[in-house]
Short mmCIF file of C-alpha atoms (C1' of nucleotides) in Angstrom, two decimals:
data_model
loop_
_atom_site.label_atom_id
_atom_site.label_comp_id
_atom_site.label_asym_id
_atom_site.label_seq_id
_atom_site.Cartn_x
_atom_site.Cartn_y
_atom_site.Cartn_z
CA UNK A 1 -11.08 13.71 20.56
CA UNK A 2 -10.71 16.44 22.21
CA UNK A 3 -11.06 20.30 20.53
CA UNK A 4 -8.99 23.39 22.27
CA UNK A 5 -9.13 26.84 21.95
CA UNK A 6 -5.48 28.52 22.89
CA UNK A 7 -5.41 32.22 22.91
CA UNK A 8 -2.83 34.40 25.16
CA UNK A 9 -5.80 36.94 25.41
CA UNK A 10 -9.35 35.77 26.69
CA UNK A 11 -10.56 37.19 22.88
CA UNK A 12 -13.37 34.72 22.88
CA UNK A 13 -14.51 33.89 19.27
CA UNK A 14 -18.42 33.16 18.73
CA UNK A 15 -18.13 31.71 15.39
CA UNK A 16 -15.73 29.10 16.83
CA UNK A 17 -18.22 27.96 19.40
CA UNK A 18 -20.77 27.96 16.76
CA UNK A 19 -18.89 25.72 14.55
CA UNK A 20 -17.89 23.39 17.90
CA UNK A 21 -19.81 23.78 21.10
CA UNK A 22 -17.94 21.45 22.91
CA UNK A 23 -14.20 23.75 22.75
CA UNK A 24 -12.61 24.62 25.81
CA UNK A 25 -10.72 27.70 25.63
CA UNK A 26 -6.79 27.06 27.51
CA UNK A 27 -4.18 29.34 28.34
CA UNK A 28 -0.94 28.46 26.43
CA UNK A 29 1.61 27.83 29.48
CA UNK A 30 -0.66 24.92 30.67
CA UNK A 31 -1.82 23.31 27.11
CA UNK A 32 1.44 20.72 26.72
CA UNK A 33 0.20 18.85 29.80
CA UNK A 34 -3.75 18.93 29.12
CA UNK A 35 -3.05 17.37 25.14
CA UNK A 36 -3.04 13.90 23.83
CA UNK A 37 -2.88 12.28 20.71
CA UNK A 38 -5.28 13.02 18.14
CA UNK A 39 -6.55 16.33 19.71
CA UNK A 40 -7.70 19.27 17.93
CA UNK A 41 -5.83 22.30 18.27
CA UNK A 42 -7.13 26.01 17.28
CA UNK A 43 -4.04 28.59 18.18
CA UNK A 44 -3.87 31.67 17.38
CA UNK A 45 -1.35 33.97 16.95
CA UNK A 46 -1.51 36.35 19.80
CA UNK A 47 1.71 35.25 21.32
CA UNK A 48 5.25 35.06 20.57
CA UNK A 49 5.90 31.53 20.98
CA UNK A 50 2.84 29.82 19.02
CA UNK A 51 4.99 28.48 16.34
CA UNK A 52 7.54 26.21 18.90
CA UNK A 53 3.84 25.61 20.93
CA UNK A 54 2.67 24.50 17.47
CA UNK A 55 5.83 21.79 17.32
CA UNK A 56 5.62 20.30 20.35
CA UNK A 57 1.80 20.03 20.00
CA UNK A 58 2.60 18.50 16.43
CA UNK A 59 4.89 16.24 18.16
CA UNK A 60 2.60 14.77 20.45
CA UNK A 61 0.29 14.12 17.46
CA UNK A 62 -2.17 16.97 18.30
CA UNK A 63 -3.88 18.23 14.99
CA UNK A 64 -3.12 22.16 14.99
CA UNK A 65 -4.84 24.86 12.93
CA UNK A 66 -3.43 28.24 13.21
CA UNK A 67 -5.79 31.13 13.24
CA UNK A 68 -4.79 34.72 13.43
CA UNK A 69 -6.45 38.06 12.58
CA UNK A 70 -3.74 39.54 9.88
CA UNK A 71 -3.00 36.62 6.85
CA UNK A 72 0.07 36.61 5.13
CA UNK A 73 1.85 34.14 3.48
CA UNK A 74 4.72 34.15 5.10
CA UNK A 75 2.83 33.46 8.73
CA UNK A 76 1.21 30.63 6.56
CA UNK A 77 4.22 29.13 5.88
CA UNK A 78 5.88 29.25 9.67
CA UNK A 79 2.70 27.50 10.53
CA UNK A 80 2.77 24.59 8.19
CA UNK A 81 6.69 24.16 8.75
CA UNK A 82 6.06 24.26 12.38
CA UNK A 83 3.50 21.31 11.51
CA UNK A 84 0.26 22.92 11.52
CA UNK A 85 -2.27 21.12 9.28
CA UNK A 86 -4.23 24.44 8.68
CA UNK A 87 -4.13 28.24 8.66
CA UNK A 88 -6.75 30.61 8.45
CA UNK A 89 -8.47 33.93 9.58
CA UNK A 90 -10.10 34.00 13.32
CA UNK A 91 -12.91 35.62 11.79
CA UNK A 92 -14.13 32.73 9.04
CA UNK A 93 -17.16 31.58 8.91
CA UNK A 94 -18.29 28.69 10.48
CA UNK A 95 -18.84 26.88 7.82
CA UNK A 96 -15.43 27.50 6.62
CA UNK A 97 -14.44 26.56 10.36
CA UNK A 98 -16.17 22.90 9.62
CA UNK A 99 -14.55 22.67 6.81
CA UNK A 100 -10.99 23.29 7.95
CA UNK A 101 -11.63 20.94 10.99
CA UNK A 102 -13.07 18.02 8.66
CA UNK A 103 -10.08 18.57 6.10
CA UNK A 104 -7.28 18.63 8.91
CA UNK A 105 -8.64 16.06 10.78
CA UNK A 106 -8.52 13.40 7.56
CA UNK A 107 -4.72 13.54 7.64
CA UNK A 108 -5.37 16.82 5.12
CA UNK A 109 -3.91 20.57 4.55
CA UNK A 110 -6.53 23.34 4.94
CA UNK A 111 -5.03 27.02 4.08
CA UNK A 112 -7.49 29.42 2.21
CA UNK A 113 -7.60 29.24 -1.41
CA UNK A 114 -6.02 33.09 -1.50
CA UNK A 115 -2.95 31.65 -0.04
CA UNK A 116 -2.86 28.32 -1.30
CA UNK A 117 -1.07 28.76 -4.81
CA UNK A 118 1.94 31.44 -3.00
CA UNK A 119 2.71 28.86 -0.38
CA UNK A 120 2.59 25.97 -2.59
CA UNK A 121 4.94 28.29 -4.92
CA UNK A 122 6.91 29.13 -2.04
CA UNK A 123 7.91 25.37 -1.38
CA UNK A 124 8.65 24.55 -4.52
CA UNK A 125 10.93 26.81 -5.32
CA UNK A 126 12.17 26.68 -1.87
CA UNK A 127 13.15 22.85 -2.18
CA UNK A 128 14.03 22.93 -5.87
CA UNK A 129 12.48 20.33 -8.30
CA UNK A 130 15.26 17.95 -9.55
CA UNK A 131 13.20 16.28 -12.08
CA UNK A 132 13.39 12.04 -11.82
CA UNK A 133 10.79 10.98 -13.98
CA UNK A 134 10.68 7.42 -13.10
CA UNK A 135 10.16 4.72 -15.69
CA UNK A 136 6.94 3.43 -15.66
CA UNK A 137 7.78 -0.75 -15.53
CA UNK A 138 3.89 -1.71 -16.64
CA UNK A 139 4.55 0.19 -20.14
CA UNK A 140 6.17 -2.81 -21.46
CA UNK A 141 2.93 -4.77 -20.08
CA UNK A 142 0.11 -5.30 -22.47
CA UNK A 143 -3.18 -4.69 -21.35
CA UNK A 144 -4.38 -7.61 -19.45
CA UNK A 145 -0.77 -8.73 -18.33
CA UNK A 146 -0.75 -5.63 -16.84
CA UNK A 147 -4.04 -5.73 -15.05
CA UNK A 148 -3.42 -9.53 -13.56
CA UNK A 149 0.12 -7.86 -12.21
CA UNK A 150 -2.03 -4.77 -10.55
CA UNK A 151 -4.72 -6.94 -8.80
CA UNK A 152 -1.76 -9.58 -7.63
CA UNK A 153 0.43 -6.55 -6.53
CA UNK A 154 -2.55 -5.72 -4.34
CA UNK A 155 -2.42 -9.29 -2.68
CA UNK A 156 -4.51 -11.43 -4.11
CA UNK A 157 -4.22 -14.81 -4.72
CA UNK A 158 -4.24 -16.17 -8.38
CA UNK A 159 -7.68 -17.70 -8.13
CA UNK A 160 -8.77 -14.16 -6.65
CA UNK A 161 -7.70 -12.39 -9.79
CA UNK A 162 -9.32 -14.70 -12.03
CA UNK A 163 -12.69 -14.21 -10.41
CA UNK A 164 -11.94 -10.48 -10.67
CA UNK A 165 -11.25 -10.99 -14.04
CA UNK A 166 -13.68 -13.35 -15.14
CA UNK A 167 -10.98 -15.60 -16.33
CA UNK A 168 -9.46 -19.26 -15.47
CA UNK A 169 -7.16 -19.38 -13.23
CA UNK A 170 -4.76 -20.99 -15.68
CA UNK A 171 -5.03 -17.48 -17.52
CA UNK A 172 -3.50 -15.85 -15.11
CA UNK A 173 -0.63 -17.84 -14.50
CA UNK A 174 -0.44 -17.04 -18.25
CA UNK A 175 -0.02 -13.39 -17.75
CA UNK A 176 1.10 -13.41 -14.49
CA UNK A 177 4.43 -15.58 -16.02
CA UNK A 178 4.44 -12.92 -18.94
CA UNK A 179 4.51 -10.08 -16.75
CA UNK A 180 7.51 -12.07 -14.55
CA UNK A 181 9.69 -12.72 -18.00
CA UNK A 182 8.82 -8.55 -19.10
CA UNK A 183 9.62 -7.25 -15.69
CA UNK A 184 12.61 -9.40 -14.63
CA UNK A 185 11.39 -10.79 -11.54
CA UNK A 186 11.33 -14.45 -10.03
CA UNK A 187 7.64 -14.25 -8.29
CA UNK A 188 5.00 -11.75 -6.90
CA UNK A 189 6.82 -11.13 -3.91
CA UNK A 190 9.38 -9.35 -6.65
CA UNK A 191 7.07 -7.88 -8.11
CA UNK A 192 5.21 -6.25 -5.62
CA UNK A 193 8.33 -4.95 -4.31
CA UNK A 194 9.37 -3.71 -7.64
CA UNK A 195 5.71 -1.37 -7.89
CA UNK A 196 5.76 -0.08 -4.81
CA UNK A 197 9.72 1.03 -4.11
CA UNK A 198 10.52 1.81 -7.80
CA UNK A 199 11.52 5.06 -6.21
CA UNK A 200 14.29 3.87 -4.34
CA UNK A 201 16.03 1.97 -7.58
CA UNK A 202 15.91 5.46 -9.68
CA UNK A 203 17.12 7.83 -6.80
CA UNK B 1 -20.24 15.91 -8.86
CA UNK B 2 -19.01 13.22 -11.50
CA UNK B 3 -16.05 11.00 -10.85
CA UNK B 4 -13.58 10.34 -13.37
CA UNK B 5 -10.45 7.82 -13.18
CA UNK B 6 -8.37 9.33 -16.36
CA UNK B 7 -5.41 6.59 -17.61
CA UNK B 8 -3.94 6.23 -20.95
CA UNK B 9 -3.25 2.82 -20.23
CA UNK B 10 -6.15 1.04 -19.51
CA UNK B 11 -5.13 0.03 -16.09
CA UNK B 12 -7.83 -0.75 -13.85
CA UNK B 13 -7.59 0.27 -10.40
CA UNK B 14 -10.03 -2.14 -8.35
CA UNK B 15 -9.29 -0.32 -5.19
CA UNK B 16 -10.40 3.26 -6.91
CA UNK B 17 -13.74 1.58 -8.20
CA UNK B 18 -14.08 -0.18 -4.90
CA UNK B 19 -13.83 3.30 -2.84
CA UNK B 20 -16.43 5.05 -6.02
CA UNK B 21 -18.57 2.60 -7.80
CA UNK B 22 -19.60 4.83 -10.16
CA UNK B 23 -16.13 5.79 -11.15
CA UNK B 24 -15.79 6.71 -15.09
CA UNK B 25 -12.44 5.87 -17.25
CA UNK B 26 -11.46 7.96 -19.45
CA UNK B 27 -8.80 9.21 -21.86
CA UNK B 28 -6.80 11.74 -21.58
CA UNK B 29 -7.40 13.17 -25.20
CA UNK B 30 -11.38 13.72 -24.44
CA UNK B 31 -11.60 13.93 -20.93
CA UNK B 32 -11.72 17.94 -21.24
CA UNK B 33 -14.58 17.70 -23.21
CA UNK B 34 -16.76 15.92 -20.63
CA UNK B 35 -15.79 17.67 -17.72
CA UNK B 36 -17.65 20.23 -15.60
CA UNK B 37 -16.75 22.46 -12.60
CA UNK B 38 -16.72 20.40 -9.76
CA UNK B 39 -15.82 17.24 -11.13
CA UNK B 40 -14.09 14.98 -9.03
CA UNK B 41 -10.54 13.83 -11.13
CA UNK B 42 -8.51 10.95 -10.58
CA UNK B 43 -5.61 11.25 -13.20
CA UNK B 44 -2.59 8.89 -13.55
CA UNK B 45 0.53 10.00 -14.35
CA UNK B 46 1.29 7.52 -16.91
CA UNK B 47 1.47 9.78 -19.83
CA UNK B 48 3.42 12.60 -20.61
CA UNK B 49 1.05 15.12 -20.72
CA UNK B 50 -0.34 15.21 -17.36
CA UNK B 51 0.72 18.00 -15.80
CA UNK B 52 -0.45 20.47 -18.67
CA UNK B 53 -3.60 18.25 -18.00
CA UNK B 54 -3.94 19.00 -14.60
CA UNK B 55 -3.82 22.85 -15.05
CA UNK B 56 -6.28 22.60 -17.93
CA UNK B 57 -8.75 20.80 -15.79
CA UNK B 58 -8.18 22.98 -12.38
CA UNK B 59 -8.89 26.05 -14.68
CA UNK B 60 -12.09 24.39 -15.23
CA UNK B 61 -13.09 24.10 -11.57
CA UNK B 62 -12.11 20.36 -11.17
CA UNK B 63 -10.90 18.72 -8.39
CA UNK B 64 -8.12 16.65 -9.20
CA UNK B 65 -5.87 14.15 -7.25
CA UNK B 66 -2.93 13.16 -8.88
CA UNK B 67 -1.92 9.12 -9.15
CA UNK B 68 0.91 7.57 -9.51
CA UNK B 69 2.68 4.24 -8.91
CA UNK B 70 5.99 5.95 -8.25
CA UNK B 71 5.42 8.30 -5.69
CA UNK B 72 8.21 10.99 -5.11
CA UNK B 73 8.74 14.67 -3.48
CA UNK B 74 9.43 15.76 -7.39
CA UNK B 75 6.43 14.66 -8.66
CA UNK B 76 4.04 15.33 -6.03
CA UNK B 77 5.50 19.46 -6.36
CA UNK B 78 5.06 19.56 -9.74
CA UNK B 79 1.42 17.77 -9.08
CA UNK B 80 0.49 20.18 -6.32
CA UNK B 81 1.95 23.48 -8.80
CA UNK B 82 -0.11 22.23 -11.86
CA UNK B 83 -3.11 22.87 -9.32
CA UNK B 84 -4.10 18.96 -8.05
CA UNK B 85 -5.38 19.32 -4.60
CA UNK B 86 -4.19 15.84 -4.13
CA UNK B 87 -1.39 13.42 -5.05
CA UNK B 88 -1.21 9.11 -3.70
CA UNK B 89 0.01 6.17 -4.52
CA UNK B 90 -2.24 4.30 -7.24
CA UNK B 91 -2.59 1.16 -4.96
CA UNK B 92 -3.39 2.78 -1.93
CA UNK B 93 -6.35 1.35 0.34
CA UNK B 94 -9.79 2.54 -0.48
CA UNK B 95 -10.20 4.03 3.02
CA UNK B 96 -7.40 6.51 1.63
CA UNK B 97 -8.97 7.19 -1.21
CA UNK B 98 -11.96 7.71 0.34
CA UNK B 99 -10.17 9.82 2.68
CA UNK B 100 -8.05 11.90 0.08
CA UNK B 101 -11.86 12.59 -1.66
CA UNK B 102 -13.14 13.85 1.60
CA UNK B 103 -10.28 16.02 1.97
CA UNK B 104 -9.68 17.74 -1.76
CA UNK B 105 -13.40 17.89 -1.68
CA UNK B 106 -13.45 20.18 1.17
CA UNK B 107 -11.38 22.49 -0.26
CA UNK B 108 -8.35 20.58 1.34
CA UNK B 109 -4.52 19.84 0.02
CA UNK B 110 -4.05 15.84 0.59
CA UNK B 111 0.00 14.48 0.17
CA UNK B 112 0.47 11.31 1.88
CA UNK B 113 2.06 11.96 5.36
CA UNK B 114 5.83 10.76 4.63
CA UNK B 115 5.56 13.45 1.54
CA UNK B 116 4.09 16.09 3.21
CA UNK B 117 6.92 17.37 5.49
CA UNK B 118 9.20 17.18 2.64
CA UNK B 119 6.69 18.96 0.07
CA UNK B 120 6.47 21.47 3.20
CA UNK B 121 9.03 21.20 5.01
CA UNK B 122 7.62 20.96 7.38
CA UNK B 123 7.70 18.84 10.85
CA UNK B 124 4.48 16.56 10.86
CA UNK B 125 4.24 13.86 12.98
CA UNK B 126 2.63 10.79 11.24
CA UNK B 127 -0.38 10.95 13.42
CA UNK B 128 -2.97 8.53 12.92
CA UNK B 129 -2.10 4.68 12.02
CA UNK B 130 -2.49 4.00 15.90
CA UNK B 131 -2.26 -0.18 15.78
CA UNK B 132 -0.72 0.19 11.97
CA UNK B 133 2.92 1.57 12.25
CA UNK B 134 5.34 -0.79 11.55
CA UNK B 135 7.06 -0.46 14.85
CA UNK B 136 3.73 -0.85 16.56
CA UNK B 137 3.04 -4.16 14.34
CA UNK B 138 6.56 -5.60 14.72
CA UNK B 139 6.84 -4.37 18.48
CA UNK B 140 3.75 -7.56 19.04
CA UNK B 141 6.55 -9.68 17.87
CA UNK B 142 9.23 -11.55 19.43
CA UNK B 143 13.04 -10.65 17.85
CA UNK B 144 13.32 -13.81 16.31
CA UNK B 145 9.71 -13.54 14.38
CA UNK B 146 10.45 -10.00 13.57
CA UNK B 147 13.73 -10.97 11.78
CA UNK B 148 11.69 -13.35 9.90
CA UNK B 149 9.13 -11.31 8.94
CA UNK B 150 11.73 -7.92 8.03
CA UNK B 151 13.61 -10.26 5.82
CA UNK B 152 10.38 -11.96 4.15
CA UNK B 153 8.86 -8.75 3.49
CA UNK B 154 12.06 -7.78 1.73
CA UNK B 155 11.22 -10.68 -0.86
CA UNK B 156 13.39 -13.36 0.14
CA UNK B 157 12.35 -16.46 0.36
CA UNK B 158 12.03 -19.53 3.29
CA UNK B 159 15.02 -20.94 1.96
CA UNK B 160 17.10 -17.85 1.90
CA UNK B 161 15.71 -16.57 5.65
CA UNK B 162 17.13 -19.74 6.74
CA UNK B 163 20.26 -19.47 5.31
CA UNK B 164 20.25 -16.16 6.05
CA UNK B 165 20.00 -16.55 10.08
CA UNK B 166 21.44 -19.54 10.04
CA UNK B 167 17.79 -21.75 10.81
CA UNK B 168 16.39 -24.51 8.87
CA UNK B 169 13.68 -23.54 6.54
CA UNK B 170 11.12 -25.36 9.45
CA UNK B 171 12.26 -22.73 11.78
CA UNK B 172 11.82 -20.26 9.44
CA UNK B 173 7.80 -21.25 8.96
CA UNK B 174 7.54 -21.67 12.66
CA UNK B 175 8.56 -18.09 13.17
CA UNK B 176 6.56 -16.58 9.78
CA UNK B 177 3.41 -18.67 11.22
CA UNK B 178 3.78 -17.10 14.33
CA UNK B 179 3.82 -13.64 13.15
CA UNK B 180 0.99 -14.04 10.74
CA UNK B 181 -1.36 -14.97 13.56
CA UNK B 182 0.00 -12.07 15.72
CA UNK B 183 -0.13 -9.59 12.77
CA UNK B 184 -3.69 -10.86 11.39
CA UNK B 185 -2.69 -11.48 7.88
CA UNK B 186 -3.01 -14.63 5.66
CA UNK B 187 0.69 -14.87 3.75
CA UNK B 188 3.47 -13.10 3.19
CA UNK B 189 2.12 -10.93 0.36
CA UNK B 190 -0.15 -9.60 2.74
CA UNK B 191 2.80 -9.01 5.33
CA UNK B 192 4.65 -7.19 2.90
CA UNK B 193 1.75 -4.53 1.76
CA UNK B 194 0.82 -4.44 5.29
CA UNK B 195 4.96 -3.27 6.34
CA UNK B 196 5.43 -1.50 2.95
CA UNK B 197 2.26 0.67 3.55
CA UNK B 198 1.99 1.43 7.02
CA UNK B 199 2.74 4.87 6.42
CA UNK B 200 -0.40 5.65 4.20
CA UNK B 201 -2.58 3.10 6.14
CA UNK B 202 -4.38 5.34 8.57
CA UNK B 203 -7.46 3.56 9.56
"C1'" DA C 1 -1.70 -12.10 -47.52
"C1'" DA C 2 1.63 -13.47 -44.31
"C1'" DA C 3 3.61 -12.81 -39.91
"C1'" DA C 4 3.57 -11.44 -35.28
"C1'" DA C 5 1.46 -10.38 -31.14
"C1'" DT C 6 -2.25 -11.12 -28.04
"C1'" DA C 7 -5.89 -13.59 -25.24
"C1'" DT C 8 -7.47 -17.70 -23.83
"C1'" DT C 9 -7.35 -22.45 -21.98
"C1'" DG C 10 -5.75 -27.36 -21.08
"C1'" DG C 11 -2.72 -30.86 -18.69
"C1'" DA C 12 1.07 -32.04 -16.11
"C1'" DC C 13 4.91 -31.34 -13.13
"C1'" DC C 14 7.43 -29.81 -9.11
"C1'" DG C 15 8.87 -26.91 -5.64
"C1'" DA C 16 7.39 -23.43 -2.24
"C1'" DA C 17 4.37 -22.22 1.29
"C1'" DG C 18 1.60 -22.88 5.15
"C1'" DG C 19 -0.69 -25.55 8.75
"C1'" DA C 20 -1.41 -29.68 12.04
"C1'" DC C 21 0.73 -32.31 15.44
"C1'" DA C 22 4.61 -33.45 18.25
"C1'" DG C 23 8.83 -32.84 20.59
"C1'" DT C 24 13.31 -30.73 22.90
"C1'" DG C 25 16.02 -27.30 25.39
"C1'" DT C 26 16.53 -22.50 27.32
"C1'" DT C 27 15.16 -18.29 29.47
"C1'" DT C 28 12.31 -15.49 32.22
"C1'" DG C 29 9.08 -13.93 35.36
"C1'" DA C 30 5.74 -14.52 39.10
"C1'" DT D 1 10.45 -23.28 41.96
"C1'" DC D 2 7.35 -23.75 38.44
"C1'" DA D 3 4.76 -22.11 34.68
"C1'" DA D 4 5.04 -19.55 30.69
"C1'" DA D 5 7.17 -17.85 26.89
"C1'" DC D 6 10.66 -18.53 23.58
"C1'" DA D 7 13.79 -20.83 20.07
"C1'" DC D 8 14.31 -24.68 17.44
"C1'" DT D 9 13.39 -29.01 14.77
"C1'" DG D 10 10.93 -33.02 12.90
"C1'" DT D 11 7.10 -35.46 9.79
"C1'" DC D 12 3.06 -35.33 7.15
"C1'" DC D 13 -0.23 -33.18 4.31
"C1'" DT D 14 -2.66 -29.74 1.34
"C1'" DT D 15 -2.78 -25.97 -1.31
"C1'" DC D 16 -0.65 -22.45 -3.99
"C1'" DG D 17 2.62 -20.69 -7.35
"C1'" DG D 18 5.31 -21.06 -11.36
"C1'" DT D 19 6.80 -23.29 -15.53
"C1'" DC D 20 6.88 -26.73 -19.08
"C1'" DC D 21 4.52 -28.94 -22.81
"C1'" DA D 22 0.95 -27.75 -25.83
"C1'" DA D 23 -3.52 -25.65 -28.69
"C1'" DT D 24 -7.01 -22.18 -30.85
"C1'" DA D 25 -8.98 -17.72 -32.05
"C1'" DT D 26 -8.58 -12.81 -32.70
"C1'" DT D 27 -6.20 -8.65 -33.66
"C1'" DT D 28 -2.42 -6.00 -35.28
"C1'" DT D 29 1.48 -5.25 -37.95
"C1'" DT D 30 4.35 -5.73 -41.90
#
DNA sequence: AAAAATATTGGACCGAAGGACAGTGTTTGA
DNA sequence: TCAAACACTGTCCTTCGGTCCAATATTTTT
């Protein structure tokens, strides 16, 4: 893993290469052919075209956090829908710098907690909630049916489950065949099917 | 920093106390009584109240990551409004959890990948799940083993796959054999979580 | 108190699933 | 051309999964 420092101006930052010695600071013309997958990105936003850099960087699975010198909301936003994982000020502290790089780089969002609520706002009333509160099937389950049809919907064999359980195995067929009858289903294959894609049968 | 699983039903997740041993159930009615700022907060959405919940306990300085077994864009906005840093399926892996922890922890936002570009919308690339995406798994695969295995892990059975592609049911084990080996799973349970996941299975 | 639901287990049965071992014909690449 | 991979099928065997027939004890509901 590689980390990069793009900047149009040669505006080192110190707290940057206190938080990561190792960054290597790259002109933006020459970054799309120095980038694989799974590098770390720090851009900021000192030139025009940092939010189509930001996509094709996204696109070849580079992690990207945007940094500029002037926060707003609105820049927060083009950065995430451009497919930055994080946003925040040049100047943060290093720690805050770890922080962002340890959040972004676990598949996470990292934009500062000022911003947070307005652009979490802004997308939701952007794309609109149509409310589809799904039925939840395991209501109907009682309590243990419904924890033999959890641990089997994770993959586990009968005589897993009743170790799990500290019950016979016999027990859980009990359940297990309960939980079938309640749920409609023919076997576990069903029913595993039927936890995880519920989504699909309401929409 | 306490951990708290909060369910009304008392559906144990073995994957949540696998990923935090020392994971705490609770109920929803007292769980705002025992809380603290900084509590870690896994709450199901299998009661009505949750949301109202959720913004109770992030005005208390929790942490809270929202669970579901129905995951959709609807809920995981209304999640992310209430004020949950984080929002996953309820049978995810415990690296994930572990993962989504790490990330809310840090002051992150966590959404699994194929939510967060809609939640966003924005353009992420799933980055991460190197050897895991489906078309990486299925690409090991010859055509004939990958039929197989697509129509297994859609719940049908031998019988039907053969019918289905016009093989006797011996063919149809050859082929499922085959693909188990080459995929490193044990049955077709596990070849179905392992296709029906790949998109929250980072590694 | 009576009735219903729940949790637990037993035995037996049968089909499905998966592997071991063996074989045929076709296609493809070195 | 020859080896390797692929597609396909067979038999035999073991284990697993699911359902049928029960039964008993506890809890909850009516």
């Amino acid at each position: 893993m590689t980390a990069l420092f793009i900047s149009q101006k040669r505006a080192e930052i110190p707290r940057l290469r206190s938080a990561f010695p190792d960054v290597r600071q790259v002109d933006p013309e020459r970054v799309l052919r120095l980038t694989k997958r799974g590098d770390q990105i720090w851009l900021m936003t000192d030139h025009a075209e940092w939010p189509a850099l930001t996509t094709a960087l996204a696109a070849q699975g580079c992690t990207i956090v945007v940094m500029t010198l002037v926060p707003s909301e609105a820049e927060a936003l083009q950065a995430l829908q451009a497919g930055a994982r994080g946003y925040l000020h040049a100047l943060s502290p290093p720690e805050l710098l770890s922080q962002a790089a340890l959040v972004t780089g676990n598949q996470g969002v990292w934009v500062p907690a000022e911003l947070l609520s307005k652009v979490l706002g802004a997308a939701f009333t952007t794309l609109g909630g149509r409310e589809s509160l799904p039925v939840d099937s395991l209501a109907i389950l009682t309590e243990r049916e419904r924890a033999v049809a959890l641990a089997v919907a994770e993959g586990r064999s009968n005589k897993e489950v009743a170790r799990l359980l500290d019950i016979t195995e016999r027990t859980v067929k009990a359940h297990l065949g309960a939980a079938f009858r309640k749920l409609g289903v023919r076997d576990r294959m069903q029913l595993v099917l039927k936890l995880s894609r519920q989504d699909e049968n309401i929409v």
